[in-house]
PDB file of C-alpha atoms in Angstrom:
ATOM      1  CA  UNK A 158     -12.235  25.732   6.368  1.00 33.00           C
ATOM      2  CA  UNK A 159     -11.201  23.168   8.982  1.00 37.00           C
ATOM      3  CA  UNK A 160     -11.643  19.513   8.037  1.00 37.00           C
ATOM      4  CA  UNK A 161     -11.493  16.844  10.737  1.00 40.00           C
ATOM      5  CA  UNK A 162     -10.972  13.107  10.611  1.00 43.00           C
ATOM      6  CA  UNK A 163     -14.558  12.739  11.801  1.00 41.00           C
ATOM      7  CA  UNK A 164     -15.753  14.085   8.454  1.00 41.00           C
ATOM      8  CA  UNK A 165     -14.383  10.881   6.893  1.00 48.00           C
ATOM      9  CA  UNK A 166     -15.998   8.551   9.426  1.00 59.00           C
ATOM     10  CA  UNK A 167     -18.783   7.057   7.310  1.00 70.00           C
ATOM     11  CA  UNK A 168     -17.731   7.775   3.731  1.00 88.00           C
ATOM     12  CA  UNK A 169     -16.940   4.539   1.930  1.00 94.00           C
ATOM     13  CA  UNK A 170     -15.247   5.403  -1.384  1.00 96.00           C
ATOM     14  CA  UNK A 171     -16.633   4.381  -4.769  1.00 97.00           C
ATOM     15  CA  UNK A 172     -15.241   4.009  -8.265  1.00 97.00           C
ATOM     16  CA  UNK A 173     -16.158   7.651  -8.892  1.00 98.00           C
ATOM     17  CA  UNK A 174     -13.687   8.561  -6.137  1.00 98.00           C
ATOM     18  CA  UNK A 175     -10.983   6.556  -7.915  1.00 98.00           C
ATOM     19  CA  UNK A 176     -11.647   8.475 -11.123  1.00 98.00           C
ATOM     20  CA  UNK A 177     -11.473  11.802  -9.274  1.00 98.00           C
ATOM     21  CA  UNK A 178      -8.225  10.672  -7.684  1.00 98.00           C
ATOM     22  CA  UNK A 179      -6.762   9.927 -11.091  1.00 98.00           C
ATOM     23  CA  UNK A 180      -7.583  13.470 -12.202  1.00 98.00           C
ATOM     24  CA  UNK A 181      -5.964  14.951  -9.094  1.00 98.00           C
ATOM     25  CA  UNK A 182      -2.716  13.004  -9.398  1.00 98.00           C
ATOM     26  CA  UNK A 183      -2.423  13.251 -13.202  1.00 97.00           C
ATOM     27  CA  UNK A 184       0.939  14.689 -14.135  1.00 96.00           C
ATOM     28  CA  UNK A 185       2.118  14.488 -10.513  1.00 97.00           C
ATOM     29  CA  UNK A 186       2.272  10.776  -9.713  1.00 97.00           C
ATOM     30  CA  UNK A 187       4.242   8.597 -12.099  1.00 97.00           C
ATOM     31  CA  UNK A 188       2.382   6.255 -14.417  1.00 97.00           C
ATOM     32  CA  UNK A 189       4.577   3.356 -13.373  1.00 98.00           C
ATOM     33  CA  UNK A 190       5.755   0.684 -15.811  1.00 98.00           C
ATOM     34  CA  UNK A 191       4.204  -2.751 -16.241  1.00 98.00           C
ATOM     35  CA  UNK A 192       6.973  -5.352 -16.317  1.00 98.00           C
ATOM     36  CA  UNK A 193       6.898  -8.909 -17.644  1.00 98.00           C
ATOM     37  CA  UNK A 194       9.205 -11.902 -17.336  1.00 98.00           C
ATOM     38  CA  UNK A 195       9.336 -14.940 -19.596  1.00 98.00           C
ATOM     39  CA  UNK A 196      11.066 -16.813 -16.783  1.00 98.00           C
ATOM     40  CA  UNK A 197       8.211 -16.091 -14.361  1.00 98.00           C
ATOM     41  CA  UNK A 198       5.621 -16.956 -16.987  1.00 98.00           C
ATOM     42  CA  UNK A 199       7.308 -20.286 -17.700  1.00 98.00           C
ATOM     43  CA  UNK A 200       7.587 -21.136 -14.004  1.00 97.00           C
ATOM     44  CA  UNK A 201       3.916 -20.443 -13.289  1.00 98.00           C
ATOM     45  CA  UNK A 202       2.303 -21.348 -16.597  1.00 98.00           C
ATOM     46  CA  UNK A 203       0.595 -17.963 -16.541  1.00 98.00           C
ATOM     47  CA  UNK A 204       0.946 -14.560 -18.192  1.00 98.00           C
ATOM     48  CA  UNK A 205       2.119 -12.238 -15.432  1.00 98.00           C
ATOM     49  CA  UNK A 206       1.968  -8.449 -15.444  1.00 98.00           C
ATOM     50  CA  UNK A 207       3.893  -6.722 -12.645  1.00 98.00           C
ATOM     51  CA  UNK A 208       2.709  -3.186 -11.838  1.00 98.00           C
ATOM     52  CA  UNK A 209       6.011  -1.735 -10.632  1.00 98.00           C
ATOM     53  CA  UNK A 210       5.082   0.777  -7.945  1.00 98.00           C
ATOM     54  CA  UNK A 211       8.667   0.605  -6.677  1.00 97.00           C
ATOM     55  CA  UNK A 212       9.227   3.185  -9.442  1.00 98.00           C
ATOM     56  CA  UNK A 213       6.547   5.519  -8.030  1.00 97.00           C
ATOM     57  CA  UNK A 214       7.479   8.890  -6.522  1.00 94.00           C
ATOM     58  CA  UNK A 215       8.641   8.244  -2.982  1.00 91.00           C
ATOM     59  CA  UNK A 216       9.370   4.642  -3.951  1.00 92.00           C
ATOM     60  CA  UNK A 217       5.916   3.186  -3.300  1.00 94.00           C
ATOM     61  CA  UNK A 218       2.240   3.236  -4.283  1.00 97.00           C
ATOM     62  CA  UNK A 219       1.486   5.251  -1.141  1.00 96.00           C
ATOM     63  CA  UNK A 220       2.232   8.520  -2.942  1.00 97.00           C
ATOM     64  CA  UNK A 221      -1.023   8.103  -4.898  1.00 98.00           C
ATOM     65  CA  UNK A 222      -3.284   8.071  -1.860  1.00 98.00           C
ATOM     66  CA  UNK A 223      -1.291  10.642   0.074  1.00 97.00           C
ATOM     67  CA  UNK A 224      -1.303  13.224  -2.708  1.00 98.00           C
ATOM     68  CA  UNK A 225      -4.975  12.610  -3.429  1.00 98.00           C
ATOM     69  CA  UNK A 226      -6.002  13.013   0.221  1.00 97.00           C
ATOM     70  CA  UNK A 227      -4.145  16.304   0.647  1.00 97.00           C
ATOM     71  CA  UNK A 228      -5.384  17.618  -2.715  1.00 97.00           C
ATOM     72  CA  UNK A 229      -8.964  16.770  -1.737  1.00 96.00           C
ATOM     73  CA  UNK A 230      -8.543  18.717   1.511  1.00 94.00           C
ATOM     74  CA  UNK A 231      -7.256  21.735  -0.385  1.00 92.00           C
ATOM     75  CA  UNK A 232     -10.220  21.552  -2.764  1.00 93.00           C
ATOM     76  CA  UNK A 233     -12.454  21.864   0.295  1.00 90.00           C
ATOM     77  CA  UNK A 234     -10.599  25.008   1.326  1.00 87.00           C
ATOM     78  CA  UNK A 235      -8.393  23.538   4.056  1.00 85.00           C
ATOM     79  CA  UNK A 236      -4.942  25.012   4.564  1.00 83.00           C
ATOM     80  CA  UNK A 237      -4.286  22.990   7.704  1.00 90.00           C
ATOM     81  CA  UNK A 238      -1.182  20.929   8.217  1.00 95.00           C
ATOM     82  CA  UNK A 239      -1.439  17.155   8.218  1.00 96.00           C
ATOM     83  CA  UNK A 240      -0.483  14.387  10.631  1.00 96.00           C
ATOM     84  CA  UNK A 241       0.088  10.764   9.647  1.00 95.00           C
ATOM     85  CA  UNK A 242       1.364   7.583  11.275  1.00 91.00           C
ATOM     86  CA  UNK A 243       3.369   5.033   9.346  1.00 86.00           C
ATOM     87  CA  UNK A 244       6.289   2.623   9.459  1.00 75.00           C
ATOM     88  CA  UNK A 245       7.724   4.269   6.393  1.00 79.00           C
ATOM     89  CA  UNK A 246       6.071   4.369   2.979  1.00 86.00           C
ATOM     90  CA  UNK A 247       2.961   6.367   3.950  1.00 91.00           C
ATOM     91  CA  UNK A 248       5.244   8.553   6.043  1.00 89.00           C
ATOM     92  CA  UNK A 249       7.409   9.381   3.040  1.00 90.00           C
ATOM     93  CA  UNK A 250       4.389   9.773   0.787  1.00 94.00           C
ATOM     94  CA  UNK A 251       2.591  12.238   3.072  1.00 96.00           C
ATOM     95  CA  UNK A 252       5.790  14.188   3.686  1.00 95.00           C
ATOM     96  CA  UNK A 253       6.524  14.432  -0.042  1.00 95.00           C
ATOM     97  CA  UNK A 254       2.923  15.190  -1.076  1.00 96.00           C
ATOM     98  CA  UNK A 255       2.626  17.810   1.649  1.00 96.00           C
ATOM     99  CA  UNK A 256       5.822  19.537   0.523  1.00 96.00           C
ATOM    100  CA  UNK A 257       4.613  19.618  -3.083  1.00 96.00           C
ATOM    101  CA  UNK A 258       1.348  21.263  -1.968  1.00 95.00           C
ATOM    102  CA  UNK A 259       2.826  23.664   0.571  1.00 95.00           C
ATOM    103  CA  UNK A 260       1.401  21.926   3.643  1.00 95.00           C
ATOM    104  CA  UNK A 261       3.187  21.242   6.954  1.00 95.00           C
ATOM    105  CA  UNK A 262       3.461  17.546   7.866  1.00 96.00           C
ATOM    106  CA  UNK A 263       4.043  15.712  11.149  1.00 96.00           C
ATOM    107  CA  UNK A 264       4.723  11.982  10.920  1.00 96.00           C
ATOM    108  CA  UNK A 265       4.474   9.512  13.814  1.00 96.00           C
ATOM    109  CA  UNK A 266       6.891   6.640  13.134  1.00 92.00           C
ATOM    110  CA  UNK A 267       7.908   3.548  15.126  1.00 88.00           C
ATOM    111  CA  UNK A 268      11.305   3.868  16.779  1.00 91.00           C
ATOM    112  CA  UNK A 269      12.467   0.771  14.869  1.00 86.00           C
ATOM    113  CA  UNK A 270      11.446   2.065  11.441  1.00 83.00           C
ATOM    114  CA  UNK A 271      14.138   1.539   8.780  1.00 78.00           C
ATOM    115  CA  UNK A 272      16.726   4.327   8.928  1.00 84.00           C
ATOM    116  CA  UNK A 273      16.420   5.077   5.218  1.00 81.00           C
ATOM    117  CA  UNK A 274      12.664   5.620   5.549  1.00 83.00           C
ATOM    118  CA  UNK A 275      13.129   7.964   8.504  1.00 88.00           C
ATOM    119  CA  UNK A 276      15.837   9.884   6.643  1.00 89.00           C
ATOM    120  CA  UNK A 277      13.691  10.188   3.524  1.00 88.00           C
ATOM    121  CA  UNK A 278      10.680  11.395   5.544  1.00 91.00           C
ATOM    122  CA  UNK A 279      12.767  14.082   7.216  1.00 94.00           C
ATOM    123  CA  UNK A 280      14.386  14.904   3.897  1.00 94.00           C
ATOM    124  CA  UNK A 281      10.963  15.826   2.510  1.00 93.00           C
ATOM    125  CA  UNK A 282      10.613  18.348   5.340  1.00 94.00           C
ATOM    126  CA  UNK A 283       8.351  16.522   7.790  1.00 95.00           C
ATOM    127  CA  UNK A 284       8.632  16.633  11.577  1.00 95.00           C
ATOM    128  CA  UNK A 285       9.119  13.029  12.775  1.00 95.00           C
ATOM    129  CA  UNK A 286       7.809  11.896  16.175  1.00 96.00           C
ATOM    130  CA  UNK A 287       8.814   8.404  17.333  1.00 95.00           C
ATOM    131  CA  UNK A 288       6.816   5.846  19.342  1.00 94.00           C
ATOM    132  CA  UNK A 289       7.213   2.229  20.525  1.00 92.00           C
ATOM    133  CA  UNK A 290       5.084   0.123  18.151  1.00 82.00           C
ATOM    134  CA  UNK A 291       4.779  -2.699  20.709  1.00 83.00           C
ATOM    135  CA  UNK A 292       3.801  -0.563  23.720  1.00 88.00           C
ATOM    136  CA  UNK A 293       2.202   2.664  22.501  1.00 90.00           C
ATOM    137  CA  UNK A 294      -0.927   3.490  20.492  1.00 89.00           C
ATOM    138  CA  UNK A 295       0.107   5.315  17.322  1.00 88.00           C
ATOM    139  CA  UNK A 296      -3.478   6.359  16.556  1.00 88.00           C
ATOM    140  CA  UNK A 297      -3.878   8.023  19.945  1.00 93.00           C
ATOM    141  CA  UNK A 298      -0.512   9.775  19.664  1.00 96.00           C
ATOM    142  CA  UNK A 299      -1.367  11.023  16.163  1.00 95.00           C
ATOM    143  CA  UNK A 300      -4.817  12.235  17.188  1.00 94.00           C
ATOM    144  CA  UNK A 301      -3.307  14.170  20.093  1.00 95.00           C
ATOM    145  CA  UNK A 302      -0.698  15.786  17.864  1.00 96.00           C
ATOM    146  CA  UNK A 303      -3.333  16.709  15.273  1.00 95.00           C
ATOM    147  CA  UNK A 304      -5.440  18.411  17.948  1.00 95.00           C
ATOM    148  CA  UNK A 305      -2.436  20.230  19.412  1.00 95.00           C
ATOM    149  CA  UNK A 306      -1.209  21.429  16.022  1.00 94.00           C
ATOM    150  CA  UNK A 307      -4.552  22.211  14.430  1.00 94.00           C
ATOM    151  CA  UNK A 308      -3.848  19.632  11.733  1.00 95.00           C
ATOM    152  CA  UNK A 309      -5.804  16.969   9.880  1.00 95.00           C
ATOM    153  CA  UNK A 310      -5.054  13.306  10.541  1.00 96.00           C
ATOM    154  CA  UNK A 311      -4.576  11.220   7.383  1.00 95.00           C
ATOM    155  CA  UNK A 312      -4.274   7.536   8.327  1.00 93.00           C
ATOM    156  CA  UNK A 313      -2.254   5.221   6.078  1.00 92.00           C
ATOM    157  CA  UNK A 314      -5.211   3.143   4.875  1.00 94.00           C
ATOM    158  CA  UNK A 315      -8.441   3.850   6.768  1.00 93.00           C
ATOM    159  CA  UNK A 316      -9.418   6.941   4.777  1.00 95.00           C
ATOM    160  CA  UNK A 317     -11.691   7.267   1.746  1.00 96.00           C
ATOM    161  CA  UNK A 318      -9.403   9.505  -0.332  1.00 97.00           C
ATOM    162  CA  UNK A 319      -6.330   7.410   0.466  1.00 97.00           C
ATOM    163  CA  UNK A 320      -8.138   4.238  -0.662  1.00 98.00           C
ATOM    164  CA  UNK A 321      -9.357   5.939  -3.843  1.00 98.00           C
ATOM    165  CA  UNK A 322      -5.862   7.147  -4.667  1.00 98.00           C
ATOM    166  CA  UNK A 323      -4.414   3.662  -4.291  1.00 98.00           C
ATOM    167  CA  UNK A 324      -7.011   2.321  -6.711  1.00 98.00           C
ATOM    168  CA  UNK A 325      -5.466   4.328  -9.541  1.00 98.00           C
ATOM    169  CA  UNK A 326      -2.581   1.830  -9.782  1.00 98.00           C
ATOM    170  CA  UNK A 327      -4.846  -1.025 -10.882  1.00 98.00           C
ATOM    171  CA  UNK A 328      -6.841   1.337 -13.079  1.00 98.00           C
ATOM    172  CA  UNK A 329      -3.639   2.093 -14.995  1.00 98.00           C
ATOM    173  CA  UNK A 330      -2.659  -1.574 -15.145  1.00 98.00           C
ATOM    174  CA  UNK A 331      -5.958  -2.667 -16.670  1.00 98.00           C
ATOM    175  CA  UNK A 332      -5.916   0.225 -19.138  1.00 97.00           C
ATOM    176  CA  UNK A 333      -2.481  -0.888 -20.310  1.00 98.00           C
ATOM    177  CA  UNK A 334      -2.842  -4.682 -20.501  1.00 98.00           C
ATOM    178  CA  UNK A 335      -6.603  -5.242 -20.737  1.00 98.00           C
ATOM    179  CA  UNK A 336      -8.875  -7.357 -18.576  1.00 97.00           C
ATOM    180  CA  UNK A 337      -7.317  -9.877 -16.223  1.00 98.00           C
ATOM    181  CA  UNK A 338      -8.308 -13.234 -14.775  1.00 98.00           C
ATOM    182  CA  UNK A 339      -6.602 -12.734 -11.417  1.00 98.00           C
ATOM    183  CA  UNK A 340      -5.415  -9.610  -9.593  1.00 98.00           C
ATOM    184  CA  UNK A 341      -3.112  -9.994  -6.590  1.00 98.00           C
ATOM    185  CA  UNK A 342      -2.060  -7.198  -4.231  1.00 98.00           C
ATOM    186  CA  UNK A 343      -0.177  -6.909  -0.942  1.00 98.00           C
ATOM    187  CA  UNK A 344      -2.315  -6.394   2.139  1.00 98.00           C
ATOM    188  CA  UNK A 345      -1.419  -4.496   5.283  1.00 94.00           C
ATOM    189  CA  UNK A 346      -4.205  -2.198   6.400  1.00 94.00           C
ATOM    190  CA  UNK A 347      -6.239  -2.716   3.247  1.00 96.00           C
ATOM    191  CA  UNK A 348      -6.030   0.621   1.456  1.00 96.00           C
ATOM    192  CA  UNK A 349      -4.395  -0.851  -1.634  1.00 97.00           C
ATOM    193  CA  UNK A 350      -6.626  -3.926  -1.669  1.00 98.00           C
ATOM    194  CA  UNK A 351      -9.744  -1.804  -1.182  1.00 98.00           C
ATOM    195  CA  UNK A 352      -8.765   0.595  -3.952  1.00 98.00           C
ATOM    196  CA  UNK A 353      -7.832  -2.324  -6.193  1.00 98.00           C
ATOM    197  CA  UNK A 354     -11.280  -3.845  -5.676  1.00 98.00           C
ATOM    198  CA  UNK A 355     -13.039  -0.579  -6.588  1.00 98.00           C
ATOM    199  CA  UNK A 356     -11.119  -0.238  -9.846  1.00 98.00           C
ATOM    200  CA  UNK A 357     -11.157  -3.909 -10.824  1.00 98.00           C
ATOM    201  CA  UNK A 358     -14.881  -4.416 -10.326  1.00 96.00           C
ATOM    202  CA  UNK A 359     -15.537  -1.677 -12.885  1.00 97.00           C
ATOM    203  CA  UNK A 360     -12.743  -2.253 -15.391  1.00 97.00           C
ATOM    204  CA  UNK A 361     -12.130  -6.015 -15.172  1.00 98.00           C
ATOM    205  CA  UNK A 362     -15.301  -7.431 -13.602  1.00 97.00           C
ATOM    206  CA  UNK A 363     -14.410 -11.039 -14.355  1.00 97.00           C
ATOM    207  CA  UNK A 364     -11.167 -10.910 -12.386  1.00 98.00           C
ATOM    208  CA  UNK A 365     -10.701 -12.761  -9.122  1.00 98.00           C
ATOM    209  CA  UNK A 366      -9.131 -10.444  -6.526  1.00 98.00           C
ATOM    210  CA  UNK A 367      -6.809 -11.813  -3.846  1.00 98.00           C
ATOM    211  CA  UNK A 368      -4.896 -10.056  -1.074  1.00 98.00           C
ATOM    212  CA  UNK A 369      -1.628 -11.344   0.396  1.00 98.00           C
ATOM    213  CA  UNK A 370      -0.422 -10.836   3.983  1.00 98.00           C
ATOM    214  CA  UNK A 371       2.692 -11.892   5.874  1.00 97.00           C
ATOM    215  CA  UNK A 372       2.177 -15.254   7.533  1.00 96.00           C
ATOM    216  CA  UNK A 373       2.776 -13.767  10.972  1.00 93.00           C
ATOM    217  CA  UNK A 374       0.037 -11.156  10.562  1.00 94.00           C
ATOM    218  CA  UNK A 375      -3.076 -12.661   8.999  1.00 96.00           C
ATOM    219  CA  UNK A 376      -5.651 -10.333  10.549  1.00 96.00           C
ATOM    220  CA  UNK A 377      -7.153  -9.598   7.134  1.00 97.00           C
ATOM    221  CA  UNK A 378      -7.524 -13.283   6.327  1.00 97.00           C
ATOM    222  CA  UNK A 379      -9.226 -13.889   9.661  1.00 97.00           C
ATOM    223  CA  UNK A 380     -11.465 -10.861   9.147  1.00 97.00           C
ATOM    224  CA  UNK A 381     -12.637 -11.929   5.699  1.00 97.00           C
ATOM    225  CA  UNK A 382     -13.375 -15.467   6.843  1.00 96.00           C
ATOM    226  CA  UNK A 383     -15.160 -14.438  10.043  1.00 97.00           C
ATOM    227  CA  UNK A 384     -17.111 -11.563   8.504  1.00 97.00           C
ATOM    228  CA  UNK A 385     -15.859  -9.002  11.026  1.00 97.00           C
ATOM    229  CA  UNK A 386     -12.715  -6.963  11.589  1.00 97.00           C
ATOM    230  CA  UNK A 387     -10.332  -9.064  13.679  1.00 97.00           C
ATOM    231  CA  UNK A 388      -7.589  -7.316  15.653  1.00 95.00           C
ATOM    232  CA  UNK A 389      -4.339  -9.086  16.499  1.00 94.00           C
ATOM    233  CA  UNK A 390      -1.155  -8.237  18.373  1.00 90.00           C
ATOM    234  CA  UNK A 391       1.393  -6.330  16.308  1.00 84.00           C
ATOM    235  CA  UNK A 392       3.026  -9.051  14.195  1.00 87.00           C
ATOM    236  CA  UNK A 393       6.745  -9.468  13.536  1.00 90.00           C
ATOM    237  CA  UNK A 394       7.865  -9.966   9.944  1.00 94.00           C
ATOM    238  CA  UNK A 395      10.388  -8.581   7.481  1.00 94.00           C
ATOM    239  CA  UNK A 396       7.351  -7.125   5.659  1.00 94.00           C
ATOM    240  CA  UNK A 397       7.509  -3.988   7.825  1.00 87.00           C
ATOM    241  CA  UNK A 398       4.936  -2.125   5.731  1.00 86.00           C
ATOM    242  CA  UNK A 399       2.245  -4.706   6.495  1.00 91.00           C
ATOM    243  CA  UNK A 400       2.603  -4.954  10.272  1.00 87.00           C
ATOM    244  CA  UNK A 401      -0.890  -3.743  11.157  1.00 87.00           C
ATOM    245  CA  UNK A 402      -3.120  -5.045  13.975  1.00 89.00           C
ATOM    246  CA  UNK A 403      -6.265  -4.838  11.836  1.00 93.00           C
ATOM    247  CA  UNK A 404      -7.605  -3.678   8.492  1.00 94.00           C
ATOM    248  CA  UNK A 405      -9.573  -0.460   8.193  1.00 94.00           C
ATOM    249  CA  UNK A 406     -13.278   0.188   8.662  1.00 95.00           C
ATOM    250  CA  UNK A 407     -13.404   2.161   5.403  1.00 95.00           C
ATOM    251  CA  UNK A 408     -11.990  -0.619   3.269  1.00 94.00           C
ATOM    252  CA  UNK A 409     -13.399  -3.731   4.961  1.00 96.00           C
ATOM    253  CA  UNK A 410     -16.896  -3.386   3.390  1.00 96.00           C
ATOM    254  CA  UNK A 411     -15.264  -3.110  -0.048  1.00 97.00           C
ATOM    255  CA  UNK A 412     -13.066  -6.132   0.613  1.00 97.00           C
ATOM    256  CA  UNK A 413     -16.031  -8.162   1.855  1.00 96.00           C
ATOM    257  CA  UNK A 414     -17.980  -7.438  -1.336  1.00 96.00           C
ATOM    258  CA  UNK A 415     -15.258  -7.920  -3.912  1.00 97.00           C
ATOM    259  CA  UNK A 416     -12.264  -9.905  -2.630  1.00 98.00           C
ATOM    260  CA  UNK A 417     -12.360 -13.663  -3.180  1.00 98.00           C
ATOM    261  CA  UNK A 418      -9.632 -14.632  -0.720  1.00 98.00           C
ATOM    262  CA  UNK A 419      -6.710 -13.497   1.396  1.00 98.00           C
ATOM    263  CA  UNK A 420      -3.659 -15.752   1.600  1.00 98.00           C
ATOM    264  CA  UNK A 421      -0.346 -15.556   3.429  1.00 98.00           C
ATOM    265  CA  UNK A 422       3.339 -16.036   2.638  1.00 98.00           C
ATOM    266  CA  UNK A 423       6.328 -16.646   4.892  1.00 97.00           C
ATOM    267  CA  UNK A 424       9.348 -14.414   5.346  1.00 97.00           C
ATOM    268  CA  UNK A 425      11.440 -17.070   3.601  1.00 97.00           C
ATOM    269  CA  UNK A 426       9.162 -16.898   0.562  1.00 98.00           C
ATOM    270  CA  UNK A 427       9.488 -13.109   0.550  1.00 98.00           C
ATOM    271  CA  UNK A 428      13.273 -13.376   0.506  1.00 97.00           C
ATOM    272  CA  UNK A 429      13.207 -15.811  -2.405  1.00 97.00           C
ATOM    273  CA  UNK A 430      10.949 -13.419  -4.307  1.00 98.00           C
ATOM    274  CA  UNK A 431      13.274 -10.494  -3.567  1.00 98.00           C
ATOM    275  CA  UNK A 432      16.078 -12.622  -4.923  1.00 97.00           C
ATOM    276  CA  UNK A 433      14.141 -13.402  -8.104  1.00 98.00           C
ATOM    277  CA  UNK A 434      13.511  -9.729  -8.808  1.00 98.00           C
ATOM    278  CA  UNK A 435      17.117  -8.807  -8.103  1.00 97.00           C
ATOM    279  CA  UNK A 436      18.723 -11.603 -10.092  1.00 96.00           C
ATOM    280  CA  UNK A 437      16.306 -12.103 -12.975  1.00 96.00           C
ATOM    281  CA  UNK A 438      14.494  -8.776 -13.434  1.00 97.00           C
ATOM    282  CA  UNK A 439      17.257  -6.471 -12.109  1.00 97.00           C
ATOM    283  CA  UNK A 440      14.976  -4.493  -9.797  1.00 98.00           C
ATOM    284  CA  UNK A 441      14.895  -3.890  -6.037  1.00 97.00           C
ATOM    285  CA  UNK A 442      11.581  -4.664  -4.370  1.00 97.00           C
ATOM    286  CA  UNK A 443      11.176  -4.370  -0.600  1.00 96.00           C
ATOM    287  CA  UNK A 444       9.825  -7.346   1.399  1.00 96.00           C
ATOM    288  CA  UNK A 445       6.320  -5.867   1.728  1.00 96.00           C
ATOM    289  CA  UNK A 446       6.337  -5.075  -1.977  1.00 97.00           C
ATOM    290  CA  UNK A 447       6.976  -8.760  -2.706  1.00 98.00           C
ATOM    291  CA  UNK A 448       3.906 -10.103  -0.879  1.00 98.00           C
ATOM    292  CA  UNK A 449       1.636 -10.490  -3.923  1.00 98.00           C
ATOM    293  CA  UNK A 450       4.395 -11.727  -6.194  1.00 98.00           C
ATOM    294  CA  UNK A 451       5.537 -14.291  -3.609  1.00 98.00           C
ATOM    295  CA  UNK A 452       2.070 -15.842  -3.496  1.00 98.00           C
ATOM    296  CA  UNK A 453       2.220 -16.366  -7.255  1.00 98.00           C
ATOM    297  CA  UNK A 454       5.886 -17.238  -7.756  1.00 98.00           C
ATOM    298  CA  UNK A 455       6.063 -19.536  -4.712  1.00 97.00           C
ATOM    299  CA  UNK A 456       2.943 -21.468  -5.738  1.00 97.00           C
ATOM    300  CA  UNK A 457       0.598 -20.331  -2.956  1.00 98.00           C
ATOM    301  CA  UNK A 458      -1.904 -19.337  -5.637  1.00 98.00           C
ATOM    302  CA  UNK A 459      -2.607 -21.559  -8.630  1.00 93.00           C
ATOM    303  CA  UNK A 460      -2.612 -19.393 -11.725  1.00 96.00           C
ATOM    304  CA  UNK A 461      -1.715 -21.624 -14.681  1.00 97.00           C
ATOM    305  CA  UNK A 462      -3.360 -20.489 -17.889  1.00 98.00           C
ATOM    306  CA  UNK A 463      -4.431 -17.149 -16.424  1.00 98.00           C
ATOM    307  CA  UNK A 464      -3.637 -13.503 -17.107  1.00 98.00           C
ATOM    308  CA  UNK A 465      -2.478 -12.227 -13.741  1.00 98.00           C
ATOM    309  CA  UNK A 466      -1.954  -8.664 -12.522  1.00 98.00           C
ATOM    310  CA  UNK A 467       0.475  -8.328  -9.599  1.00 98.00           C
ATOM    311  CA  UNK A 468       1.226  -5.149  -7.678  1.00 98.00           C
ATOM    312  CA  UNK A 469       4.826  -4.627  -6.565  1.00 98.00           C
ATOM    313  CA  UNK A 470       3.912  -2.101  -3.926  1.00 97.00           C
ATOM    314  CA  UNK A 471       7.297  -0.537  -3.154  1.00 95.00           C
ATOM    315  CA  UNK A 472      11.073  -0.606  -3.237  1.00 95.00           C
ATOM    316  CA  UNK A 473      12.067   1.249  -0.087  1.00 90.00           C
ATOM    317  CA  UNK A 474      14.507  -1.054   1.648  1.00 89.00           C
ATOM    318  CA  UNK A 475      17.823  -0.231   3.260  1.00 86.00           C
ATOM    319  CA  UNK A 476      20.497  -1.765   1.043  1.00 89.00           C
ATOM    320  CA  UNK A 477      22.411  -3.211   3.998  1.00 89.00           C
ATOM    321  CA  UNK A 478      19.235  -4.942   5.179  1.00 89.00           C
ATOM    322  CA  UNK A 479      18.470  -6.046   1.642  1.00 91.00           C
ATOM    323  CA  UNK A 480      21.888  -7.602   1.258  1.00 93.00           C
ATOM    324  CA  UNK A 481      21.765  -9.250   4.676  1.00 93.00           C
ATOM    325  CA  UNK A 482      18.392 -10.852   3.946  1.00 93.00           C
ATOM    326  CA  UNK A 483      19.583 -12.275   0.653  1.00 94.00           C
ATOM    327  CA  UNK A 484      22.854 -13.478   2.128  1.00 90.00           C
ATOM    328  CA  UNK A 485      21.210 -15.193   5.105  1.00 80.00           C
ATOM    329  CA  UNK A 486      19.414 -17.805   2.995  1.00 62.00           C
TER     330      UNK A 486
END
């Protein structure tokens, strides 16, 4: 049975979708560790719990949503290939999830995507098609390829099953550490923040939920404050996984209902947070993966006396770039 992107047009996911996603990914996606740091706790006056999705399959939380979306298609009888567009982490996740489920994958990636992310995507067996992120429309290119190849388009964040899959990360975190006062997640297109909100409202209803964007790309912050989806020019930041012009129509209603605020951090703050994780916690976290942690560790969010859940969304960064960023400051 053919399934088109139009079938997803009006379906806003619910907590039931998150629970179904957990069942689909059980035993496939890693239940990633929750890390703590006495140094970070002392510096912030809070009790911090880092959900380390840099240890997820494919190196980022994106594997959750990608695997769930493809599995849901297969449950509906689809054997079509899939097309996705992504700067890297969703690309790798779709490629990997598709290979595991015997599905062909085509990934549309910006020509300036990190080499390691391109190599990993191809290594999982996907066909990579490049585009100019500042001049070309990745959505239009992907839709054309999907039509030409008889495939299903799975966007990186604006898709009900992708959002539901991402929500499983916070579901696991709350199950492990109990209810939280504050939950902070990175924000690019909003799939992770939307999924986080679905899970948190059911399992830790007293928690304040905050999203964190790069300073150069605060479309989500503008959208939440204006009550409508605001589109901006493609931003430039070292947080390459969050360089989106707008958040998604599927997740914006969820964010409006459940997210208290969206804040921003600078590239310099991201580098300092990368340094903290490398030096003090001995882990590699990519710039985008540091967004939520930077807001807490750099004092953008006041969290003294609170139990705080923080998503480290990924660890896919070229080591030469990683070293250069740390050396430059």
